[in-house]
Structures are given as structure tokens and as C-alpha cells.
Amino acid sequence: MVASLARRFGDLDLAEDAAGEAFVAALERWPQDGIPPNPGGWLTTTATRKALDRIRRESHRDAKHKAAAMLHDPTPPEPTGAVEDDRLRLVFTCCHPALAPEARVALTLKLVGGLTVGEIASAFLVQETTMGQRITRAKRKIADARIPYRVPEREDLPARLSAVLAVVYLVFNEGYLASAGEAPIRGELCAEAIRLGRLLRQLLPEEPEVAGLLALMLLTDARRDTRVAGGELVTLPDQDRGRWDRELIAEGHALVRECLARNRPGHYQLLAAINAVHTDAPEAAATDWSQIAQLYDQLYAVSPTPVVALNRAVAVAELDGPEVALALVDRLDLSSYHAWHATRADLLRRLGRSEEAKAAYDAAIAATDNPAERAWLSRRRSQLG
Amino acid sequence: MTQYLLSVHQAEGDDMPTSMEELQPIFDAVDAFNQKVRDAGAWVFGGGLQGIESATTVDGTGDGAPVVTDGPFAESKEYLGGFWIIEAPDLDAALKWAAEGSAACRGKVEVRPFQEEPS
């Protein structure tokens, strides 16, 4: 509803306030008058009236013209699906590249996800006032700079869509491996990211990367309950596979198969495929590492980043041994990344180079604030004596 | 329609071409871009500025005579080299013009909307 009001009035604050007032009115009226036959339509009509009232109250000349124009809305009656179209427009507006990345995340959670400022602030561990200001600034920029409410044209869609997917994946990852704070996993953020992923999938069913991202999140989330035990991180080989969520895995696998059939591979689809191979193995020893290494090769071709190279090296360790993998890892410039130290530590441990392994564990512990990860690394280190 | 300022920023350290052989293709590209903006009906105004050493700053905020100072308003390593004012339906359209303008003049372009004129 916020999306549709925002499109009509071109003003996010007005749209949000009007929607809020309509809900309050519903809470007052419906218990007395009964729920109207079309509650959604009632809310939209009421919110539109509230918005027009507000424009009239704020009666500067410009606004009066606007109000007059809105009453005679020239856009033809909306065909079915217009609500979905409005939400999609809103997603692209919230994730516009002209907004700062942290503002994109906050706006998307607020306006598309419907989270409160307080919830978003606590999810990202910042003060509520700070988050409020961030959102206000972003909304002001959307209005002042005229960031459009529009799904980008076909030629711009891939680049703009990747900004949207990045926001959703960032929300998911912040939930799945919280960078700081008391809770190692924040399930509500994972759930919200998956909800956004499902929405995008519904809105853009033909985009393989959208399916890929949803599959990736489902296959990752399926393992969530087994990832931490007794406050300590449990890595993939040691997880209790019997407790993985089979329903999510089945859904993720179906999406990956759909992506393979389309044969338009991309970053998220390949990550999803890698996770599909992992979740396919009944036990860690049965993992098809050569397929995983191959998928990482493909992934490196589309995203040649050191982090992808690091993960590829983990697969290489299983195929060609820790010595070959360590040589690959040592070449990467990732010394501020905890996973680089943790990977090195594990490879050094397997090579029996205990002193170097201990130093690498120490570096990994120093580079992460996640409590479960610290606990796991500390125990691994102490096992070296 | 909103008017946007597309300003070209140059840093003192930038090695700007000085020979005509290097400059001519840039001038040509900017001319072609300007023509394209005009043909699209988006042109309001535009031009390149003389160097920062030609700047004079005037302060008329005091009670007495305005104070005239040689030099730019702020000592900065970056300064305005030129600008366009264009008319565009929204920021996406303005950003497209900015990308083309930036490629033509080989400088970074900042995009800022003008305030709405009071009606």
C-alpha cells in the first residue's frame, strides 16, 4: 500500500503516514462497524483520503495544485498486478545506486520489509536516532534529486538488479554470520531476507539470478539450526546433517535445477549450485569436491575476487591436499579477513605445522567479533596444545 | 522536469593534457555531447571555466564596502572546471547525461538537482 500511495503522490513520507493513519482508522472502525467486504480496498481508499487531507492541510499553493491533480488522477484504472508492480518499483527506488549502500539496506527493510526504525537500528547495532536520520536523509534525497519510482529499462536492469540482490544478500549474511553483538545468528534478519527474496522471485520470475539468490539463501538457511552448538560454531563437515531442513533443501534444489535448465549462469546461481552439492551429500565424506572445485572455477570467471579464490582453495585442499591449497591461499591478499586466517590455520594444522597454525588461529580470533566463531577457533587452537 | 547541475571537478594533481593534439579530441567530444543535449531538448546552459588562478572572491556580507580578494573562495585541491545545467525528468535521466558528459570531457561529474522554483 505504501508503494502504491508513494507512486500516486510521489512522496514517501506522505505515503507512509497516510498508510499508518489508515491502519489506525481501521483499528477504531472495524471492531464497531465490522470488517468491510474488501479490507485492502478500504485501507487504500482511506489512506488516499488521509493523504489528500494532509496535502490540503499543508496548503501551500503548490500542494493544492497537487491535491487537485490527484483527485483527477489521470492514470487509467490499475489492472491486476499493479500492487506487485508498485512494490517492485519501490524496491528499485530503495536500492538506487545514487543512495549510500547502508541507506539502501535500511530503506528496503523499512519500506519494503515493513520493519520499524527501532528494529532496523537494533539489527545493525546502531542508535535508533542514527538509523532514523539515515532513513530521513535517504528519503529526502529521493524526493529532492527525483530518484524515480520505476523498474529500470531492460538495458539497465542487470546492473540495477544486482544492486537489489546485493542488498538482500547483505541482510541475509548479517543475520547468518552476525559481524558483532551477542547473538551469533540473528534469525529474524535471515527470515526477512528470504521473504524479500521470495517477493523478488514472484515479481521477476524470469530472472535466473533472482532464483539463484533465493536458492542460495534457502540452502544456507536450511543448515542454520546445526551451525551453532553450545555457543560454538559448527563447521560444515561436523554438522548434524540429519537436522538440516529437508523442505528448504528440496525447494533450493528445485530452484537450482531450474537455473541449470535456463543456462544463464551468474554469481548467485553458482553459489547456490555449490551449496546444492554440499546439501546433496548424505555425509561430509561423500561430498563431490571435484564438482565444487569446478563450480568455483566458473564462479571465479564471473567474480574474480580473492574471497572466491579462497573458497576454491578449500575445495582444492580436499582434492589435491593441503599443501597445494596452502600455496594458493598464501598468494591471496586477504590478511584483514578472518576466514583467510582460519583457512590457513586449518591447512597448517593438517600439515602438522602446529606453531604456524597457532599463530594463524590467533590472527583469525583477533579478526572476528562473532562470539560463536571465536569460541570454535579458540577450541581448535587449544587442541594444538 | 527538474533542472540539474552537472559540474566537472578537476584535482590539481590530475595530469591534464596540454598539447593541442591531446586536447582537440576532448573538445570535439564535448562539442558533440553539447549538440546531443541540445537536440534532445535537455540543454539549459553550459561551459568551461578559465583556470582557478583567474578567480576573484567578493564578500558583500559585511556592513562596509565589499571585500574583494584575489583567488578562490576556498583553498582546495579540487576545483570546478566547468558545468552544464540540463533539464531532465528524473535522476536516472540526469545520471545518463552525466555519464556521457564525463566520458566526453574526461572528468568526474557531480550531479545536483536545483531547488524547485516557488510557484
Coordinates of C-alpha atoms in Angstrom, one line a residue:
Chain A
M1 CA 0.0 0.0 0.0
V2 CA 2.9 2.4 0.8
A3 CA 4.3 1.5 -2.6
S4 CA 1.1 2.4 -4.4
L5 CA 0.5 5.6 -2.4
A6 CA 4.1 6.6 -3.0
R7 CA 3.7 6.2 -6.7
R8 CA 0.5 8.2 -6.7
F9 CA 1.7 11.0 -4.6
G10 CA 5.4 11.0 -5.3
D11 CA 6.2 11.4 -1.6
L12 CA 7.3 8.6 0.6
D13 CA 6.7 10.3 4.0
L14 CA 3.2 11.2 3.0
A15 CA 2.6 7.7 1.8
E16 CA 3.8 6.1 5.0
D17 CA 2.0 8.5 7.2
A18 CA -1.2 8.1 5.3
A19 CA -1.0 4.3 5.4
G20 CA -0.3 4.5 9.1
E21 CA -3.4 6.7 9.7
A22 CA -5.5 4.3 7.6
F23 CA -4.5 1.4 9.8
V24 CA -5.3 3.3 12.9
A25 CA -8.7 4.2 11.5
A26 CA -9.2 0.5 10.7
L27 CA -8.4 -0.4 14.3
E28 CA -11.0 2.1 15.5
R29 CA -13.7 1.4 13.0
W30 CA -13.6 -2.3 12.1
P31 CA -14.4 -3.6 15.6
Q32 CA -17.6 -1.4 15.7
D33 CA -18.7 -1.5 12.0
G34 CA -17.4 -5.0 11.2
I35 CA -14.6 -5.7 8.7
P36 CA -15.5 -4.3 5.3
P37 CA -16.0 -6.8 2.4
N38 CA -12.8 -5.6 0.8
P39 CA -10.4 -4.7 3.6
G40 CA -7.4 -4.0 1.3
G41 CA -9.6 -1.7 -0.9
W42 CA -11.0 0.0 2.3
L43 CA -7.5 0.7 3.6
T44 CA -6.2 2.1 0.3
T45 CA -9.2 4.3 -0.2
T46 CA -8.9 5.6 3.4
A47 CA -5.2 6.1 3.1
T48 CA -5.7 8.0 -0.1
R49 CA -8.2 10.3 1.6
K50 CA -5.9 10.8 4.5
A51 CA -3.1 11.7 2.2
L52 CA -5.3 14.2 0.3
D53 CA -6.4 15.7 3.7
R54 CA -2.9 16.1 4.7
I55 CA -1.9 17.8 1.4
R56 CA -4.9 20.2 1.9
R57 CA -3.9 20.9 5.5
E58 CA -0.4 21.7 4.4
S59 CA -2.0 24.1 1.9
H60 CA 0.8 25.9 0.2
R61 CA -0.2 26.8 -3.3
D62 CA 2.0 24.1 -4.9
A63 CA 0.4 21.4 -2.7
K64 CA -3.1 22.5 -3.5
H65 CA -2.4 22.1 -7.2
K66 CA -1.0 18.7 -6.4
A67 CA -4.1 17.7 -4.5
A68 CA -6.4 18.9 -7.3
A69 CA -4.4 16.9 -9.7
M70 CA -4.5 13.7 -7.6
L71 CA -8.3 13.9 -7.3
H72 CA -8.4 13.7 -11.0
D73 CA -5.8 11.0 -11.3
P74 CA -5.2 10.7 -15.0
T75 CA -3.7 7.2 -14.7
P76 CA -6.2 4.6 -16.0
P77 CA -7.7 2.1 -13.5
E78 CA -5.0 -0.3 -12.5
P79 CA -5.0 -3.7 -14.0
T80 CA -4.5 -6.7 -11.6
G81 CA -0.9 -7.0 -10.6
A82 CA -0.5 -3.2 -10.2
V83 CA 0.3 -3.7 -6.5
E84 CA 3.1 -6.1 -7.3
D85 CA 4.4 -3.6 -9.9
D86 CA 4.4 -0.9 -7.3
R87 CA 6.3 -3.0 -4.8
L88 CA 8.9 -3.7 -7.5
R89 CA 9.2 0.0 -8.3
L90 CA 9.7 0.6 -4.6
V91 CA 12.5 -2.0 -4.3
F92 CA 14.4 -0.4 -7.2
T93 CA 14.0 3.0 -5.7
C94 CA 15.2 1.9 -2.3
C95 CA 18.2 0.2 -3.9
H96 CA 19.1 3.0 -6.2
P97 CA 22.8 3.4 -6.8
A98 CA 22.7 7.1 -6.0
L99 CA 21.9 6.2 -2.4
A100 CA 24.7 5.1 0.1
P101 CA 24.7 1.3 0.4
E102 CA 23.8 1.3 4.1
A103 CA 20.9 3.6 3.3
R104 CA 19.7 1.2 0.6
V105 CA 19.6 -1.6 3.2
A106 CA 17.8 0.5 5.8
L107 CA 15.2 1.9 3.3
T108 CA 14.5 -1.6 1.8
L109 CA 13.9 -3.0 5.3
K110 CA 11.7 -0.1 6.3
L111 CA 9.6 0.4 3.2
V112 CA 9.6 -3.0 1.5
G113 CA 10.1 -5.2 4.6
G114 CA 7.9 -3.0 6.9
L115 CA 10.4 -3.1 9.8
T116 CA 10.4 -0.3 12.3
V117 CA 13.3 2.1 12.6
G118 CA 13.9 0.6 16.0
E119 CA 14.1 -2.9 14.6
I120 CA 16.4 -1.9 11.8
A121 CA 18.6 0.0 14.2
S122 CA 19.0 -2.9 16.6
A123 CA 19.6 -5.4 13.8
F124 CA 22.5 -3.3 12.6
L125 CA 23.6 -2.3 16.1
V126 CA 23.3 1.4 15.7
Q127 CA 21.4 4.0 17.7
E128 CA 17.8 4.4 16.7
T129 CA 18.3 8.2 16.1
T130 CA 21.2 7.5 13.8
M131 CA 19.2 5.0 11.8
G132 CA 16.2 7.4 11.8
Q133 CA 18.5 10.2 10.4
R134 CA 19.9 7.8 7.8
I135 CA 16.5 6.9 6.5
T136 CA 15.2 10.5 6.6
R137 CA 18.3 11.7 4.6
A138 CA 17.8 9.0 2.0
K139 CA 14.1 9.8 1.6
R140 CA 14.9 13.5 1.3
K141 CA 17.4 12.7 -1.5
I142 CA 14.8 10.5 -3.3
A143 CA 12.4 13.5 -3.3
D144 CA 14.9 16.3 -4.0
A145 CA 17.0 14.6 -6.7
R146 CA 13.9 12.9 -8.2
I147 CA 15.0 9.4 -7.9
P148 CA 12.3 7.7 -10.0
Y149 CA 9.8 5.1 -8.9
R150 CA 10.4 2.9 -11.9
V151 CA 11.6 -0.5 -12.8
P152 CA 14.7 0.2 -14.9
E153 CA 14.6 -0.3 -18.6
R154 CA 15.8 -3.7 -19.9
E155 CA 19.3 -2.4 -20.8
D156 CA 19.9 -1.1 -17.2
L157 CA 18.1 -4.0 -15.5
P158 CA 21.1 -6.4 -14.9
A159 CA 23.2 -3.7 -13.2
R160 CA 20.3 -2.3 -11.2
L161 CA 19.1 -5.7 -10.2
S162 CA 22.5 -6.7 -8.9
A163 CA 22.3 -3.8 -6.5
V164 CA 18.9 -5.0 -5.3
L165 CA 20.2 -8.6 -4.9
A166 CA 23.3 -7.3 -3.1
V167 CA 21.1 -5.5 -0.5
V168 CA 19.0 -8.7 0.1
Y169 CA 22.1 -10.9 0.4
L170 CA 23.7 -8.4 2.8
V171 CA 20.7 -8.5 5.1
F172 CA 20.8 -12.3 5.0
N173 CA 24.5 -12.5 5.7
E174 CA 24.2 -10.0 8.5
G175 CA 21.7 -12.4 10.1
Y176 CA 23.6 -15.6 9.3
L177 CA 27.0 -14.6 10.5
A178 CA 26.5 -11.5 12.6
S179 CA 29.6 -9.4 12.4
A180 CA 29.2 -8.3 16.0
G181 CA 26.9 -8.4 19.0
E182 CA 25.8 -11.1 21.5
A183 CA 23.8 -13.4 19.2
P184 CA 25.9 -15.3 16.7
I185 CA 22.9 -15.8 14.4
R186 CA 20.0 -13.4 14.0
G187 CA 17.3 -15.5 12.6
E188 CA 14.9 -12.6 12.1
L189 CA 17.3 -11.0 9.6
C190 CA 17.6 -14.3 7.7
A191 CA 13.9 -14.7 7.6
E192 CA 13.4 -11.1 6.4
A193 CA 16.0 -11.6 3.6
I194 CA 14.3 -14.8 2.4
R195 CA 10.9 -13.0 2.5
L196 CA 12.4 -10.3 0.3
G197 CA 13.9 -13.0 -1.9
R198 CA 10.6 -14.7 -2.4
L199 CA 8.9 -11.4 -3.2
L200 CA 11.5 -10.6 -5.9
R201 CA 11.1 -14.1 -7.3
Q202 CA 7.4 -13.6 -7.5
L203 CA 7.9 -10.2 -9.2
L204 CA 10.7 -11.2 -11.5
P205 CA 10.1 -14.9 -12.2
E206 CA 12.2 -14.8 -15.4
E207 CA 15.4 -13.6 -13.8
P208 CA 17.8 -16.5 -13.1
E209 CA 19.9 -14.6 -10.6
V210 CA 16.8 -13.9 -8.5
A211 CA 16.1 -17.6 -8.4
G212 CA 19.8 -18.2 -7.7
L213 CA 19.8 -15.8 -4.7
L214 CA 16.7 -17.3 -3.3
A215 CA 18.1 -20.9 -3.7
L216 CA 21.3 -19.8 -2.1
M217 CA 19.6 -18.3 0.9
L218 CA 17.3 -21.4 1.3
L219 CA 20.1 -23.9 1.1
T220 CA 22.2 -21.9 3.6
D221 CA 19.3 -21.3 6.0
A222 CA 18.4 -25.0 5.9
R223 CA 21.6 -25.6 7.9
R224 CA 21.0 -22.7 10.4
D225 CA 20.0 -24.8 13.4
T226 CA 23.1 -27.0 13.1
R227 CA 25.5 -24.2 12.8
V228 CA 25.9 -23.3 16.4
A229 CA 26.0 -25.7 19.3
G230 CA 26.7 -24.7 22.9
G231 CA 27.6 -21.2 21.8
E232 CA 30.2 -22.5 19.4
L233 CA 30.3 -22.5 15.6
V234 CA 30.0 -25.9 14.0
T235 CA 31.6 -26.0 10.5
L236 CA 30.1 -27.9 7.6
P237 CA 31.9 -31.2 8.0
D238 CA 30.9 -31.5 11.6
Q239 CA 27.2 -30.5 11.3
D240 CA 24.5 -33.0 12.1
R241 CA 23.1 -33.5 8.6
G242 CA 20.0 -35.3 9.9
R243 CA 18.9 -32.0 11.4
W244 CA 19.1 -30.0 8.2
D245 CA 15.8 -28.6 7.0
R246 CA 14.9 -31.0 4.2
E247 CA 11.9 -28.9 3.0
L248 CA 14.1 -25.9 2.4
I249 CA 16.8 -28.0 0.7
A250 CA 14.2 -29.6 -1.6
E251 CA 13.0 -26.1 -2.6
G252 CA 16.5 -24.8 -3.1
H253 CA 17.5 -27.8 -5.2
A254 CA 14.4 -27.3 -7.4
L255 CA 15.4 -23.7 -8.0
V256 CA 19.0 -24.7 -8.8
R257 CA 17.7 -27.2 -11.3
E258 CA 15.6 -24.5 -12.9
C259 CA 18.7 -22.3 -13.2
L260 CA 20.7 -25.1 -14.8
A261 CA 17.9 -25.5 -17.3
R262 CA 18.0 -21.8 -18.2
N263 CA 21.7 -22.0 -18.6
R264 CA 22.4 -18.3 -18.0
P265 CA 24.8 -18.8 -15.0
G266 CA 25.6 -15.9 -12.7
H267 CA 27.2 -15.2 -9.3
Y268 CA 24.3 -16.2 -7.1
Q269 CA 23.3 -19.2 -9.2
L270 CA 26.8 -20.6 -8.9
L271 CA 26.9 -20.1 -5.2
A272 CA 23.6 -21.8 -5.0
A273 CA 24.8 -24.7 -7.1
I274 CA 27.8 -25.1 -4.8
N275 CA 25.5 -25.2 -1.8
A276 CA 23.3 -27.7 -3.6
V277 CA 26.3 -30.1 -4.0
H278 CA 27.1 -29.8 -0.2
T279 CA 23.5 -30.4 0.8
D280 CA 23.3 -33.3 -1.6
A281 CA 25.9 -35.3 0.3
P282 CA 24.5 -37.5 3.0
E283 CA 27.7 -37.2 4.9
A284 CA 30.7 -34.9 4.6
A285 CA 33.0 -37.6 3.2
A286 CA 30.6 -38.1 0.3
T287 CA 30.9 -34.5 -0.9
D288 CA 31.6 -34.3 -4.6
W289 CA 34.6 -32.0 -4.3
S290 CA 35.6 -32.1 -7.9
Q291 CA 32.2 -30.7 -8.8
I292 CA 32.6 -28.0 -6.2
A293 CA 36.1 -27.0 -7.4
Q294 CA 34.7 -26.8 -11.0
L295 CA 31.8 -24.6 -9.9
Y296 CA 34.3 -22.3 -8.1
D297 CA 36.3 -22.1 -11.3
Q298 CA 33.2 -20.9 -13.1
L299 CA 32.4 -18.5 -10.2
Y300 CA 35.9 -17.1 -10.4
A301 CA 35.4 -16.5 -14.1
V302 CA 32.3 -14.2 -13.3
S303 CA 33.6 -12.9 -10.0
P304 CA 37.4 -12.9 -9.9
T305 CA 37.7 -11.9 -6.2
P306 CA 40.2 -13.1 -3.6
V307 CA 37.4 -14.4 -1.4
V308 CA 36.2 -16.7 -4.3
A309 CA 39.8 -17.8 -4.8
L310 CA 40.0 -18.6 -1.0
N311 CA 36.9 -20.8 -1.1
R312 CA 38.1 -22.5 -4.2
A313 CA 41.3 -23.3 -2.4
V314 CA 39.3 -25.1 0.3
A315 CA 37.9 -27.4 -2.4
V316 CA 41.4 -27.9 -3.8
A317 CA 42.6 -29.0 -0.4
E318 CA 40.2 -31.9 -0.5
L319 CA 41.2 -32.9 -4.0
D320 CA 44.9 -32.2 -4.1
G321 CA 45.9 -32.0 -0.5
P322 CA 46.6 -29.1 2.0
E323 CA 50.0 -28.3 0.7
V324 CA 48.7 -27.3 -2.8
A325 CA 45.9 -25.4 -1.2
L326 CA 48.1 -23.5 1.2
A327 CA 50.3 -22.3 -1.7
L328 CA 47.1 -20.9 -3.3
V329 CA 45.9 -19.3 -0.1
D330 CA 49.2 -17.7 0.7
R331 CA 49.1 -15.8 -2.6
L332 CA 45.9 -14.0 -1.6
D333 CA 46.0 -10.5 -0.2
L334 CA 43.3 -11.1 2.5
S335 CA 45.1 -10.5 5.8
S336 CA 42.3 -8.5 7.3
Y337 CA 39.7 -11.2 6.6
H338 CA 39.2 -13.7 9.5
A339 CA 38.3 -16.6 7.1
W340 CA 41.6 -16.3 5.4
H341 CA 43.5 -16.8 8.7
A342 CA 41.1 -19.5 9.7
T343 CA 41.6 -21.4 6.4
R344 CA 45.4 -21.0 6.7
A345 CA 45.3 -22.2 10.3
D346 CA 43.3 -25.4 9.3
L347 CA 45.7 -26.2 6.4
L348 CA 48.8 -25.6 8.6
R349 CA 47.2 -27.9 11.2
R350 CA 46.6 -30.6 8.7
L351 CA 50.3 -30.3 7.5
G352 CA 51.4 -30.7 11.1
R353 CA 52.9 -27.2 11.3
S354 CA 51.5 -26.6 14.7
E355 CA 53.3 -23.4 15.7
E356 CA 52.4 -21.6 12.5
A357 CA 48.8 -22.9 12.8
K358 CA 48.5 -21.5 16.3
A359 CA 49.7 -18.1 15.1
A360 CA 47.1 -18.2 12.3
Y361 CA 44.3 -19.2 14.8
D362 CA 45.3 -16.2 16.9
A363 CA 45.1 -13.9 13.9
A364 CA 41.7 -15.3 13.0
I365 CA 40.4 -14.8 16.5
A366 CA 41.6 -11.2 16.5
A367 CA 39.9 -10.6 13.2
T368 CA 36.3 -11.6 14.2
D369 CA 33.8 -10.3 16.7
N370 CA 31.4 -13.2 16.3
P371 CA 31.2 -15.0 19.6
A372 CA 30.5 -18.5 18.2
E373 CA 33.3 -18.2 15.7
R374 CA 35.7 -17.1 18.4
A375 CA 34.7 -20.0 20.6
W376 CA 35.3 -22.5 17.8
L377 CA 38.6 -21.0 16.8
S378 CA 39.8 -20.9 20.4
R379 CA 39.0 -24.6 20.9
R380 CA 40.7 -25.6 17.6
R381 CA 43.8 -23.6 18.8
S382 CA 43.8 -25.2 22.2
Q383 CA 43.7 -28.7 20.6
L384 CA 47.2 -27.9 19.2
G385 CA 48.5 -27.9 22.8
Chain B
M1 CA 11.1 18.4 -15.3
T2 CA 13.9 19.2 -12.9
Q3 CA 17.0 21.1 -13.6
Y4 CA 20.3 19.5 -12.7
L5 CA 23.7 21.0 -12.3
L6 CA 26.3 18.7 -13.8
S7 CA 29.6 20.1 -12.6
V8 CA 33.0 18.9 -13.7
H9 CA 35.6 18.6 -11.0
Q10 CA 39.3 18.6 -11.5
A11 CA 42.0 17.9 -9.0
E12 CA 45.3 19.9 -9.0
G13 CA 47.2 16.6 -9.3
D14 CA 45.3 15.4 -12.4
D15 CA 47.7 15.4 -15.4
M16 CA 45.5 17.3 -17.8
P17 CA 46.7 17.2 -21.4
T18 CA 48.2 20.5 -22.6
S19 CA 49.1 19.9 -26.2
M20 CA 46.5 20.6 -28.9
E21 CA 46.9 17.1 -30.3
E22 CA 45.7 15.8 -27.0
L23 CA 43.1 18.5 -26.3
Q24 CA 41.4 18.6 -29.7
P25 CA 39.7 15.2 -29.4
I26 CA 38.3 16.2 -26.0
F27 CA 37.0 19.5 -27.4
D28 CA 35.4 17.6 -30.3
A29 CA 33.8 15.1 -27.9
V30 CA 32.4 17.8 -25.7
D31 CA 31.0 19.7 -28.7
A32 CA 29.4 16.5 -29.9
F33 CA 27.9 15.9 -26.5
N34 CA 26.6 19.5 -26.2
Q35 CA 24.9 19.2 -29.6
K36 CA 23.3 15.9 -28.4
V37 CA 22.0 17.6 -25.3
R38 CA 20.6 20.5 -27.4
D39 CA 19.0 18.1 -29.9
A40 CA 17.3 16.2 -27.1
G41 CA 15.9 19.5 -25.7
A42 CA 17.7 19.0 -22.4
W43 CA 20.1 21.9 -22.7
V44 CA 19.8 24.9 -20.4
F45 CA 23.4 26.2 -20.2
G46 CA 26.9 25.0 -20.1
G47 CA 30.6 26.0 -20.5
G48 CA 34.1 25.5 -19.4
L49 CA 35.8 27.9 -16.9
Q50 CA 39.1 29.6 -17.0
G51 CA 41.7 28.3 -14.6
I52 CA 41.4 28.8 -10.8
E53 CA 44.2 31.5 -10.9
S54 CA 41.7 33.7 -12.7
A55 CA 39.2 33.6 -9.8
T56 CA 38.3 36.6 -7.6
T57 CA 36.3 36.3 -4.4
V58 CA 33.9 39.1 -3.3
D59 CA 32.4 39.3 0.2
G60 CA 29.5 41.7 0.5
T61 CA 28.1 40.3 3.7
G62 CA 29.7 43.0 5.9
D63 CA 28.3 46.5 6.7
G64 CA 31.0 48.4 4.8
A65 CA 32.3 48.2 1.3
P66 CA 32.5 44.7 -0.2
V67 CA 35.8 43.0 0.3
V68 CA 37.5 41.8 -2.9
T69 CA 40.2 39.1 -2.7
D70 CA 42.3 37.6 -5.3
G71 CA 41.9 33.8 -5.5
P72 CA 39.2 31.2 -5.0
F73 CA 36.7 31.1 -2.1
A74 CA 38.3 28.1 -0.5
E75 CA 41.8 26.8 -0.8
S76 CA 41.2 23.4 -2.2
K77 CA 43.0 20.7 -4.2
E78 CA 39.9 20.3 -6.3
Y79 CA 38.1 22.9 -8.2
L80 CA 35.2 23.4 -10.6
G81 CA 36.4 23.2 -14.2
G82 CA 33.1 23.6 -16.0
F83 CA 29.5 22.7 -15.8
W84 CA 26.2 22.0 -17.6
I85 CA 22.7 22.8 -16.5
I86 CA 20.3 20.4 -18.0
E87 CA 16.6 19.6 -17.7
A88 CA 15.6 16.0 -17.1
P89 CA 12.5 14.2 -16.0
D90 CA 14.3 12.4 -13.1
L91 CA 17.7 11.5 -11.7
D92 CA 18.1 8.4 -13.9
A93 CA 17.9 10.6 -17.0
A94 CA 20.3 13.1 -15.4
L95 CA 22.8 10.4 -14.5
K96 CA 22.8 9.1 -18.1
W97 CA 23.7 12.6 -19.4
A98 CA 26.3 12.9 -16.7
A99 CA 27.9 9.6 -17.7
E100 CA 28.1 10.7 -21.3
G101 CA 29.4 14.2 -20.3
S102 CA 32.0 12.7 -18.1
A103 CA 33.3 10.4 -20.8
A104 CA 33.4 13.4 -23.3
C105 CA 35.3 15.8 -21.0
R106 CA 37.3 13.1 -19.3
G107 CA 36.5 14.4 -15.8
K108 CA 34.3 13.3 -12.9
V109 CA 30.9 14.8 -12.9
E110 CA 28.8 15.7 -9.9
V111 CA 25.0 15.8 -10.3
R112 CA 22.9 18.1 -8.2
P113 CA 19.2 18.9 -8.5
F114 CA 18.2 22.6 -8.4
Q115 CA 15.6 23.6 -5.8
E116 CA 12.1 23.7 -7.1
E117 CA 11.1 27.2 -8.2
P118 CA 8.4 28.5 -6.0
S119 CA 5.1 28.6 -8.0

